[in-house]
Coordinates of C-alpha atoms in Angstrom, one line a residue:
M171 CA 13.0 -17.4 13.8
G172 CA 15.5 -16.5 16.5
E173 CA 13.0 -14.7 18.8
T174 CA 9.3 -14.9 19.4
S175 CA 7.0 -12.5 17.6
S176 CA 6.4 -10.5 20.7
E177 CA 10.1 -10.1 21.4
S178 CA 10.6 -8.9 17.8
E179 CA 7.8 -6.4 18.2
R180 CA 9.2 -5.1 21.5
S181 CA 12.8 -4.8 20.3
G182 CA 12.2 -3.6 16.8
A183 CA 14.3 -6.4 15.4
P184 CA 13.7 -7.4 11.8
S185 CA 12.0 -10.7 11.1
R186 CA 14.6 -13.5 10.9
R187 CA 12.3 -16.4 10.0
R188 CA 13.3 -16.7 6.3
S189 CA 17.0 -16.0 6.8
E190 CA 17.3 -18.6 9.5
G191 CA 15.6 -21.3 7.4
T192 CA 12.9 -22.3 10.0
G193 CA 10.0 -22.6 7.5
P194 CA 9.1 -21.7 4.0
Q195 CA 10.3 -18.4 2.7
A196 CA 6.9 -18.0 1.2
V197 CA 3.6 -19.9 0.9
L198 CA 1.5 -19.3 -2.2
I199 CA -2.3 -19.6 -2.0
G200 CA -5.0 -19.0 -4.6
M201 CA -7.6 -20.6 -6.8
P202 CA -6.7 -23.5 -9.1
G203 CA -5.4 -22.0 -12.3
A204 CA -4.0 -18.8 -10.6
G205 CA -0.5 -19.8 -11.7
K206 CA 0.9 -20.8 -8.3
T207 CA 3.1 -23.6 -9.6
R208 CA 4.4 -21.7 -12.6
V209 CA 5.0 -18.5 -10.8
G210 CA 6.5 -20.3 -7.8
K211 CA 8.9 -22.3 -9.9
E212 CA 10.1 -19.3 -11.9
A213 CA 10.6 -17.1 -8.8
S214 CA 12.4 -20.0 -7.0
S215 CA 14.7 -20.5 -10.0
M216 CA 15.6 -16.8 -10.0
L217 CA 16.5 -17.0 -6.3
S218 CA 18.2 -20.4 -6.5
I219 CA 15.9 -21.9 -3.8
S220 CA 13.7 -24.9 -3.7
F221 CA 10.1 -25.1 -4.8
R222 CA 7.3 -27.5 -3.8
D223 CA 3.7 -27.9 -4.8
S224 CA 1.7 -29.6 -1.9
D225 CA -0.6 -31.4 -4.4
V226 CA 2.4 -32.9 -6.2
V227 CA 4.1 -33.9 -2.9
L228 CA 0.8 -35.5 -1.7
E229 CA 0.3 -37.5 -4.9
R230 CA 3.9 -38.9 -4.6
R231 CA 3.4 -39.7 -1.0
E232 CA 0.1 -41.5 -1.6
G233 CA 1.0 -43.0 -4.9
R234 CA -2.3 -41.7 -6.3
R235 CA -3.6 -38.7 -8.2
I236 CA -5.7 -36.1 -6.2
S237 CA -8.8 -37.1 -8.1
E238 CA -8.3 -40.7 -7.1
I239 CA -7.9 -39.9 -3.4
F240 CA -11.2 -37.9 -3.6
E241 CA -13.0 -40.8 -5.4
E242 CA -11.6 -43.6 -3.2
D243 CA -11.4 -41.9 0.2
G244 CA -13.6 -38.9 0.1
E245 CA -12.9 -35.2 0.5
D246 CA -12.6 -35.3 4.3
E247 CA -9.8 -37.8 4.2
F248 CA -8.1 -35.9 1.4
R249 CA -8.2 -32.7 3.5
R250 CA -6.8 -34.6 6.5
L251 CA -3.9 -35.9 4.5
E252 CA -3.3 -32.5 2.9
C253 CA -3.4 -30.8 6.3
E254 CA -0.8 -33.2 7.8
L255 CA 1.5 -32.7 4.9
I256 CA 1.2 -28.9 5.0
L257 CA 1.9 -28.8 8.8
D258 CA 5.0 -30.8 8.2
E259 CA 6.1 -28.5 5.3
L260 CA 5.6 -25.4 7.4
E261 CA 8.0 -26.7 9.9
N262 CA 10.7 -28.3 7.7
F263 CA 10.7 -27.0 4.2
T264 CA 12.7 -23.8 3.5
G265 CA 11.8 -22.8 0.0
V266 CA 8.7 -21.6 -1.8
L267 CA 5.6 -23.7 -1.1
A268 CA 2.4 -23.6 -3.2
L269 CA -0.8 -25.0 -1.7
G270 CA -3.8 -26.5 -3.4
G271 CA -6.7 -24.1 -4.0
G272 CA -8.9 -25.4 -1.2
A273 CA -6.2 -26.0 1.5
P274 CA -6.7 -22.8 3.4
M275 CA -10.4 -23.6 3.9
T276 CA -9.5 -26.4 6.3
P277 CA -9.7 -24.8 9.8
R278 CA -6.6 -26.6 11.1
T279 CA -4.6 -25.6 8.0
R280 CA -5.8 -22.1 8.2
Q281 CA -4.7 -21.9 11.9
A282 CA -1.3 -23.2 11.0
L283 CA -0.9 -20.5 8.3
E284 CA -2.0 -17.9 10.8
R285 CA 0.7 -19.0 13.2
Y286 CA 3.3 -19.1 10.4
V287 CA 2.4 -15.4 9.6
D288 CA 2.6 -14.4 13.2
E289 CA 6.1 -15.9 13.3
G290 CA 7.2 -13.7 10.4
G291 CA 6.2 -15.9 7.5
M292 CA 4.9 -14.6 4.1
V293 CA 1.7 -15.8 2.6
V294 CA 1.2 -14.6 -1.0
Y295 CA -2.2 -14.7 -2.6
L296 CA -2.1 -15.0 -6.4
D297 CA -5.3 -13.5 -7.8
A298 CA -6.2 -13.5 -11.5
D299 CA -9.3 -13.0 -13.6
P300 CA -11.8 -15.7 -12.6
E301 CA -12.7 -16.7 -16.2
E302 CA -9.0 -17.0 -17.0
M303 CA -8.2 -19.1 -13.9
M304 CA -11.2 -21.4 -14.6
E305 CA -10.1 -22.0 -18.1
R306 CA -6.6 -23.0 -17.0
A307 CA -7.9 -25.2 -14.2
G308 CA -10.2 -27.0 -16.5
R309 CA -7.4 -28.0 -18.8
S310 CA -5.6 -29.9 -16.0
G311 CA -8.3 -32.6 -15.7
N312 CA -7.4 -33.1 -12.0
R313 CA -9.9 -30.9 -10.3
P314 CA -12.5 -33.1 -8.6
L315 CA -14.4 -30.2 -7.1
L316 CA -15.2 -28.8 -10.5
A317 CA -17.1 -31.9 -11.7
G318 CA -20.6 -31.2 -13.1
D319 CA -21.5 -27.6 -13.8
A320 CA -17.9 -26.3 -13.7
H321 CA -18.6 -22.6 -14.3
A322 CA -21.2 -22.3 -11.6
R323 CA -19.2 -24.4 -9.2
W324 CA -16.1 -22.4 -9.9
M325 CA -17.7 -19.1 -9.2
S326 CA -19.2 -20.4 -6.0
L327 CA -15.8 -21.6 -4.8
Y328 CA -14.2 -18.3 -5.8
E329 CA -16.7 -16.2 -3.9
E330 CA -16.3 -18.5 -0.8
R331 CA -12.5 -18.7 -0.8
K332 CA -11.5 -15.1 -1.8
P333 CA -12.2 -13.5 1.6
V334 CA -10.2 -16.3 3.3
F335 CA -7.3 -15.8 0.9
E336 CA -7.3 -12.1 1.5
A337 CA -7.5 -12.4 5.2
L338 CA -4.6 -14.9 5.4
S339 CA -2.3 -13.1 2.9
T340 CA 0.5 -10.8 3.8
R341 CA 0.8 -9.8 0.1
V342 CA -1.6 -10.0 -2.9
I343 CA -0.1 -10.3 -6.4
R344 CA -2.6 -9.7 -9.1
T345 CA -1.8 -11.4 -12.4
H346 CA -4.7 -10.0 -14.5
G347 CA -3.6 -9.9 -18.1
A348 CA 0.1 -10.1 -17.2
P349 CA 2.5 -13.0 -18.1
P350 CA 3.7 -15.3 -15.2
S351 CA 7.2 -13.7 -15.4
V352 CA 5.8 -10.4 -14.1
A353 CA 4.1 -12.1 -11.1
A354 CA 7.3 -14.1 -10.5
Q355 CA 9.4 -10.9 -10.4
K356 CA 6.9 -9.4 -7.9
L357 CA 7.3 -12.5 -5.8
V358 CA 11.1 -12.2 -5.9
S359 CA 10.9 -8.6 -4.8
A360 CA 8.6 -9.6 -1.9
L361 CA 11.0 -12.3 -0.9
R362 CA 13.9 -9.9 -0.9
E363 CA 12.0 -7.5 1.3
R364 CA 13.3 -6.6 4.7
R365 CA 10.9 -6.1 7.6
V366 CA 11.2 -4.4 10.9
S367 CA 8.5 -4.7 13.6
V368 CA 7.7 -1.7 15.7
G369 CA 6.2 -2.7 19.0
G370 CA 4.2 -0.9 21.6
A371 CA 0.4 -0.5 22.2
D372 CA -0.2 -0.4 18.4
P373 CA 2.5 -2.5 16.7
Y374 CA 3.1 -2.2 13.0
T375 CA 5.7 -3.2 10.4
V376 CA 8.2 -1.2 8.3
F377 CA 8.6 -2.9 4.9
I378 CA 11.9 -2.1 3.0
G379 CA 12.4 -3.3 -0.5
E380 CA 11.9 -3.0 -4.3
G381 CA 8.3 -2.8 -5.1
C382 CA 7.0 -3.1 -1.5
M383 CA 4.4 -0.4 -2.3
E384 CA 2.5 -3.3 -3.8
G385 CA 1.5 -4.2 -0.2
L386 CA -0.7 -1.1 0.2
R387 CA -3.9 -3.1 0.2
E388 CA -2.7 -5.5 2.8
V389 CA -1.6 -2.7 5.1
L390 CA -4.7 -0.6 4.6
G391 CA -6.9 -3.6 5.3
N392 CA -10.4 -4.5 4.2
D393 CA -12.2 -2.1 6.6
T394 CA -11.0 1.0 4.7
V395 CA -13.4 2.6 2.2
R396 CA -11.8 5.8 1.0
V397 CA -8.2 6.9 1.0
A398 CA -6.8 10.4 1.0
L399 CA -3.5 10.3 -0.9
I400 CA -1.4 13.2 0.4
H401 CA 1.7 13.9 -1.7
T402 CA 3.9 16.6 -3.3
S403 CA 4.0 17.2 -7.0
T404 CA 7.7 16.3 -7.1
V405 CA 6.8 12.6 -6.5
Q406 CA 4.0 12.5 -9.1
R407 CA 5.4 9.3 -10.8
H408 CA 5.2 7.4 -7.5
S409 CA 1.9 8.9 -6.4
D410 CA 0.4 7.8 -9.8
H411 CA 1.6 4.3 -9.0
A412 CA 0.2 4.3 -5.5
R413 CA -3.2 5.7 -6.7
A414 CA -3.4 2.9 -9.4
L415 CA -2.6 0.2 -6.9
M416 CA -5.3 1.4 -4.5
R417 CA -8.0 1.9 -7.1
S418 CA -7.3 -1.6 -8.5
A419 CA -7.8 -2.9 -4.9
G420 CA -11.2 -1.2 -4.8
Y421 CA -10.6 1.9 -2.8
Q422 CA -11.9 5.3 -3.6
V423 CA -8.9 7.6 -3.8
L424 CA -8.9 11.4 -3.1
D425 CA -5.8 13.0 -4.5
L426 CA -4.4 15.8 -2.4
V427 CA -1.2 17.7 -3.5
I428 CA 0.7 19.8 -1.0
P429 CA 3.8 22.1 -1.3
D430 CA 7.2 20.5 -1.2
A431 CA 9.5 20.2 1.8
E432 CA 8.9 22.3 4.9
A433 CA 6.6 24.7 3.0
G434 CA 4.0 22.0 3.2
K435 CA 4.2 21.6 7.0
T436 CA 2.1 24.6 8.0
I437 CA -1.3 25.2 9.7
A438 CA -2.6 26.8 6.5
V439 CA -1.8 23.6 4.4
A440 CA -3.3 21.4 7.1
N441 CA -6.4 23.5 7.3
G442 CA -6.8 23.1 3.5
L443 CA -6.6 19.4 3.8
W444 CA -9.2 19.3 6.6
E445 CA -11.5 21.3 4.4
R446 CA -11.2 18.8 1.6
L447 CA -11.8 15.9 3.9
A448 CA -14.9 17.6 5.3
K449 CA -16.2 18.3 1.8
E450 CA -15.7 14.7 0.8
G451 CA -17.3 13.4 4.0
F452 CA -14.3 11.4 5.3
T453 CA -15.2 9.3 8.3
R454 CA -13.4 6.9 10.7
S455 CA -13.8 4.2 8.1
D456 CA -11.5 6.1 5.8
A457 CA -7.7 6.4 5.8
V458 CA -4.8 8.7 4.8
V459 CA -1.7 7.7 2.8
G460 CA 1.3 10.0 3.1
L461 CA 3.7 9.7 0.1
G462 CA 6.8 11.8 -0.2
G463 CA 9.7 13.1 1.9
G464 CA 9.7 13.6 5.7
A465 CA 7.7 16.8 5.6
A466 CA 4.9 15.1 3.6
T467 CA 4.7 12.1 5.9
D468 CA 4.8 14.3 9.0
L469 CA 1.9 16.4 7.7
A470 CA -0.1 13.4 6.5
G471 CA 0.2 11.8 9.9
F472 CA -0.8 15.0 11.6
V473 CA -3.9 15.3 9.5
A474 CA -4.8 11.7 10.1
A475 CA -4.2 12.1 13.9
T476 CA -6.5 15.2 14.1
W477 CA -9.3 14.2 11.7
M478 CA -12.2 12.7 13.6
R479 CA -9.7 12.5 16.6
G480 CA -7.7 10.0 14.7
I481 CA -8.1 7.8 11.5
A482 CA -5.9 5.2 10.0
Y483 CA -2.8 6.2 8.0
V484 CA 0.0 4.5 6.1
N485 CA 3.3 6.1 5.2
C486 CA 5.1 5.6 1.8
P487 CA 8.4 7.5 2.2
T488 CA 10.2 8.4 -1.0
S489 CA 13.4 9.9 0.4
L490 CA 16.2 8.3 2.4
L491 CA 15.5 10.7 5.3
A492 CA 11.8 9.8 5.4
M493 CA 12.6 6.1 5.2
V494 CA 15.0 6.1 8.1
D495 CA 13.4 8.7 10.3
A496 CA 10.2 10.7 9.7
S497 CA 7.9 7.9 8.5
T498 CA 8.5 5.7 11.5
G499 CA 7.7 6.3 15.2
G500 CA 4.3 7.9 15.2
K501 CA 5.5 11.5 15.6
T502 CA 3.4 13.8 13.5
G503 CA 3.5 17.6 13.3
I504 CA 3.6 20.9 11.7
N505 CA 5.9 24.0 12.0
T506 CA 5.0 27.4 13.5
P507 CA 6.9 30.7 13.4
Q508 CA 8.0 29.9 16.9
G509 CA 9.7 26.6 16.2
K510 CA 9.8 23.3 14.3
N511 CA 7.3 20.5 15.2
L512 CA 6.0 22.4 18.2
V513 CA 2.5 21.5 17.2
G514 CA 1.9 17.8 16.7
S515 CA 0.6 14.5 17.9
F516 CA 1.7 10.9 18.5
H517 CA -0.3 8.7 16.2
T518 CA 1.1 5.4 14.9
P519 CA 0.6 4.3 11.3
R520 CA -0.8 1.0 10.2
G521 CA 2.4 0.4 8.4
V522 CA 5.3 2.0 6.5
L523 CA 6.2 1.0 2.9
A524 CA 9.8 2.1 2.1
D525 CA 9.8 1.2 -1.6
L526 CA 13.4 1.4 -2.8
H527 CA 12.2 2.0 -6.4
T528 CA 11.4 5.6 -5.3
L529 CA 15.1 6.3 -4.7
S530 CA 15.7 6.1 -8.5
T531 CA 14.3 9.7 -8.8
L532 CA 16.0 11.1 -5.7
P533 CA 18.4 14.0 -6.3
N534 CA 21.9 13.5 -4.8
D535 CA 21.6 16.3 -2.2
I536 CA 18.3 15.0 -0.8
F537 CA 19.9 11.5 -0.6
V538 CA 23.0 12.8 1.2
E539 CA 21.0 14.7 3.8
G540 CA 19.4 11.4 4.8
L541 CA 22.8 10.1 5.7
G542 CA 22.9 12.5 8.6
E543 CA 20.1 10.6 10.3
V544 CA 21.7 7.3 9.4
A545 CA 25.0 8.3 11.0
K546 CA 23.1 9.5 14.1
S547 CA 21.7 6.0 14.6
G548 CA 25.2 4.7 14.3
F549 CA 26.6 7.1 17.0
I550 CA 23.8 6.4 19.5
M551 CA 23.4 2.6 19.2
D552 CA 24.7 0.6 16.2
D553 CA 28.4 1.1 15.4
G554 CA 27.9 -1.4 12.5
I555 CA 26.2 1.5 10.7
L556 CA 29.3 3.6 11.2
D557 CA 31.5 0.8 9.7
I558 CA 29.3 0.6 6.6
L559 CA 29.4 4.4 6.2
D560 CA 33.2 4.4 6.6
D561 CA 33.7 1.7 4.0
H562 CA 31.3 3.1 1.4
A563 CA 31.4 6.9 2.1
D564 CA 32.6 7.8 -1.4
E565 CA 29.9 5.7 -3.2
L566 CA 27.2 7.1 -0.9
R567 CA 28.3 10.7 -1.2
H568 CA 28.2 10.4 -5.0
F569 CA 24.8 8.6 -5.1
S570 CA 23.0 8.9 -8.4
G571 CA 19.4 7.5 -8.6
D572 CA 19.7 6.4 -12.2
A573 CA 23.0 4.5 -11.5
I574 CA 22.4 2.3 -8.5
D575 CA 24.2 -1.1 -9.0
A576 CA 23.3 -4.2 -7.1
D577 CA 26.0 -3.8 -4.5
L578 CA 25.1 -0.2 -3.7
H579 CA 21.4 -1.3 -3.6
E580 CA 22.2 -3.9 -0.9
I581 CA 24.3 -1.4 1.1
I582 CA 21.5 1.2 1.1
A583 CA 18.9 -1.5 2.0
E584 CA 21.0 -2.6 5.0
L585 CA 21.6 0.9 6.2
I586 CA 17.9 1.6 6.1
E587 CA 17.0 -1.6 7.9
R588 CA 19.7 -1.0 10.6
T589 CA 18.6 2.6 11.1
V590 CA 14.9 1.8 11.3
T591 CA 15.7 -1.0 13.8
V592 CA 17.5 1.6 16.0
K593 CA 14.5 3.9 15.9
A594 CA 12.1 1.0 16.4
R595 CA 13.9 -0.1 19.6
H596 CA 13.6 3.4 21.0
V597 CA 10.0 4.1 20.1
S598 CA 8.7 0.7 21.0
V599 CA 9.4 1.4 24.7
D600 CA 8.8 5.2 24.7
L601 CA 6.2 6.3 22.1
K602 CA 5.7 9.8 23.7
E603 CA 9.3 10.8 24.0
S604 CA 9.5 10.9 27.8
G605 CA 12.8 9.0 28.2
M606 CA 14.7 6.7 26.0
R607 CA 13.2 8.0 22.8
E608 CA 14.9 11.4 23.4
F609 CA 18.2 9.8 22.5
L610 CA 17.0 9.8 18.9
N611 CA 17.3 13.6 19.1
Y612 CA 21.1 13.5 19.2
G613 CA 22.2 16.5 17.2
H614 CA 18.7 17.9 17.0
T615 CA 18.7 20.6 19.7
L616 CA 21.1 22.8 17.7
G617 CA 19.9 21.3 14.4
H618 CA 16.4 22.5 14.7
A619 CA 17.6 26.0 15.7
I620 CA 19.7 26.1 12.6
E621 CA 16.8 25.1 10.4
Q622 CA 14.6 27.8 11.8
L623 CA 17.3 30.6 11.7
E624 CA 18.0 29.6 8.1
H625 CA 14.3 29.8 7.3
F626 CA 14.2 26.1 6.5
T627 CA 16.6 26.6 3.5
W628 CA 18.9 24.0 5.1
R629 CA 17.9 20.4 4.7
H630 CA 17.2 18.6 8.0
G631 CA 19.9 16.1 7.8
Q632 CA 22.5 18.7 7.1
A633 CA 21.5 20.7 10.1
V634 CA 21.5 17.6 12.3
A635 CA 25.0 16.8 11.1
V636 CA 26.2 20.2 12.5
G637 CA 24.2 19.6 15.6
M638 CA 26.0 16.3 16.2
V639 CA 29.4 17.9 15.9
Y640 CA 28.2 20.5 18.4
A641 CA 27.0 17.8 20.8
A642 CA 30.3 16.0 20.5
E643 CA 32.2 19.2 21.2
L644 CA 30.0 19.8 24.3
S645 CA 30.6 16.2 25.4
H646 CA 34.3 16.7 25.0
L647 CA 34.4 20.0 26.9
L648 CA 32.6 18.3 29.9
G649 CA 35.0 15.3 29.9
Y650 CA 32.7 12.6 28.6
I651 CA 34.5 11.8 25.3
D652 CA 38.0 12.4 24.0
E653 CA 39.1 14.7 21.2
D654 CA 39.5 11.8 18.8
L655 CA 35.8 11.0 18.8
V656 CA 35.0 14.7 18.1
A657 CA 37.4 14.5 15.1
Y658 CA 35.8 11.3 14.0
H659 CA 32.4 13.0 13.8
R660 CA 33.9 15.7 11.6
E661 CA 35.8 13.2 9.4
L662 CA 32.9 10.8 8.8
L663 CA 30.2 13.4 8.2
S664 CA 32.4 15.4 5.9
A665 CA 33.3 12.2 3.9
L666 CA 29.6 11.7 3.4
G667 CA 29.1 15.2 2.0
L668 CA 27.5 16.5 5.2
R669 CA 28.2 19.9 6.8
T670 CA 30.1 20.1 10.1
S671 CA 30.1 23.9 10.7
W672 CA 27.7 26.8 10.6
N673 CA 28.2 30.6 10.6
G674 CA 24.6 31.8 10.8
G675 CA 22.7 33.3 13.7
S676 CA 24.1 34.6 16.9
F677 CA 24.7 32.6 20.1
E678 CA 21.9 34.5 21.8
Q679 CA 19.4 33.6 19.0
V680 CA 20.4 30.0 19.2
L681 CA 20.2 29.8 22.9
A682 CA 16.7 31.2 22.9
L683 CA 15.6 28.6 20.4
M684 CA 17.2 25.8 22.3
H685 CA 15.3 26.7 25.4
R686 CA 12.1 26.2 23.3
D687 CA 13.2 22.8 22.2
K688 CA 10.8 19.9 22.9
K689 CA 13.3 18.3 25.2
A690 CA 13.4 21.4 27.5
R691 CA 11.7 21.1 30.8
G692 CA 10.7 24.5 32.3
N693 CA 13.9 26.6 32.4
T694 CA 16.1 23.5 32.2
L695 CA 18.2 23.4 29.0
R696 CA 18.6 19.7 28.0
F697 CA 20.9 18.0 25.5
I698 CA 21.6 14.5 24.3
I699 CA 25.3 13.8 24.3
L700 CA 27.6 10.8 24.1
D701 CA 29.4 9.1 26.9
R702 CA 30.9 6.9 24.2
I703 CA 29.8 5.5 20.8
G704 CA 26.6 3.6 21.4
R705 CA 25.9 5.2 24.8
P706 CA 23.9 8.4 24.6
I707 CA 23.0 10.2 27.9
H708 CA 20.9 13.2 29.0
L709 CA 22.7 16.4 29.9
D710 CA 20.7 18.9 31.9
N711 CA 21.7 22.5 32.4
P712 CA 25.4 22.3 31.4
P713 CA 27.6 25.2 32.3
D714 CA 27.0 28.3 30.3
D715 CA 30.6 28.7 29.2
A716 CA 30.7 25.1 27.8
V717 CA 27.5 25.7 25.8
R718 CA 29.0 28.9 24.4
E719 CA 32.4 27.4 23.7
A720 CA 30.9 24.4 21.9
F721 CA 29.0 26.9 19.7
N722 CA 32.2 28.8 19.0
R723 CA 33.9 25.6 17.9
I724 CA 31.3 24.8 15.2
R725 CA 31.8 28.3 13.7
R726 CA 35.1 27.2 12.2
P727 CA 35.0 26.6 8.5

């Protein structure tokens, strides 16, 4: 890949290993008979990329069958030859590579696979019913380790290898009772997945793609016993899927339903969840999964941060806003009558799974509000985001979850990846919002005030859109940007279906709330404004007349 793993984690850059062709796009591991060859071939054909089976390559290279190598040279020599071949393939082959069942058990091969994963590679463990796999493997007649009492030997190998396979894998695909085509489609979805690393003291990955919720087991890990699944009733279809995935992976799942949107982000709701966790005896070996929009993931993270002084949690955002903003960055919190997110904690998730399947049930207005945070990331860092929004504003504004064609799907996936990358680059160097991370609050100082004065009937992204216009007006009044850039804010945001004006509370009410904003320091009123696109700056205590005049300018219809 273009940068080292540590650089990727620090910068928040998405993994580039597969796109740059510096190693296999995926390596398949699993017991003989798991379907690695058939699934790998089918998935590779669907993606028009190459497929190789390391056993087949080795037989061709040696001019002998695997069983003959075992018989003539012994297992140690076979493993040496196999290891040398795999090391070569990990460096030079760029398709899908399937390994022999015992290959990961060789220490040198296992270490090479671990390095491959550290550099952004994908190791997929195909797991099926042991009896089914054993029957398939026996039919091949080329399994020297199954000689003698095949059943007993098989079960012994399975018990020995399974923990190694699970530890190495970045994705497990279970094929129990399903045709190979289903596993192949899951593999294709995994290969199309986008990933963004978030660095810092506790690095983690944001996964973006169709079906990436399948990775819940890998993100939760083997040290988790029970999982509290916190979600709203509006995402029942997706919570049912997540619950089934976790139960099939062996976790005990406690189902916790909360009110939708900001009504769920209260101390009363959090207290109810704490009471349930206490009743069920949740400990530090347990975890929380937050599934839903930004409010649900905020609350789930806050509960995880405060229970037992912090337990593991994973976010599964189901709205565009949650995917690009709330679920990433480790900021958790609840609202109080005095302000939004004034009570909270910084607590990083183990991972974020932005499954694009969930967008199929997303209403248009909730999708559109998410575009406010997307546009914000374009204004403060990545003008490529603004270009995409400009080019596809009409399609995005008229988004319909049940009519997402392939082109729009790719546009949305790229916008999510770019926006998450902007956020990751800020939070990786400033988890606790003491400096650079504050730039992510462009538009939020007024936006949060609007939300509170409107009693949270306004969607967050809509309030932030107005807040960005306000910040642009303030920047212009103080001579930082020209009038054209202010106009561009209004034109782009309006084209996306976002609001650019507000005629609610009084200036005095707004000013009081802005003084209570999290960026405020003592009596110092602080804003994030632009010096130009891609260059946000801090603005402390601007002149009172400019603050008021900017407010008057967003009162226009």
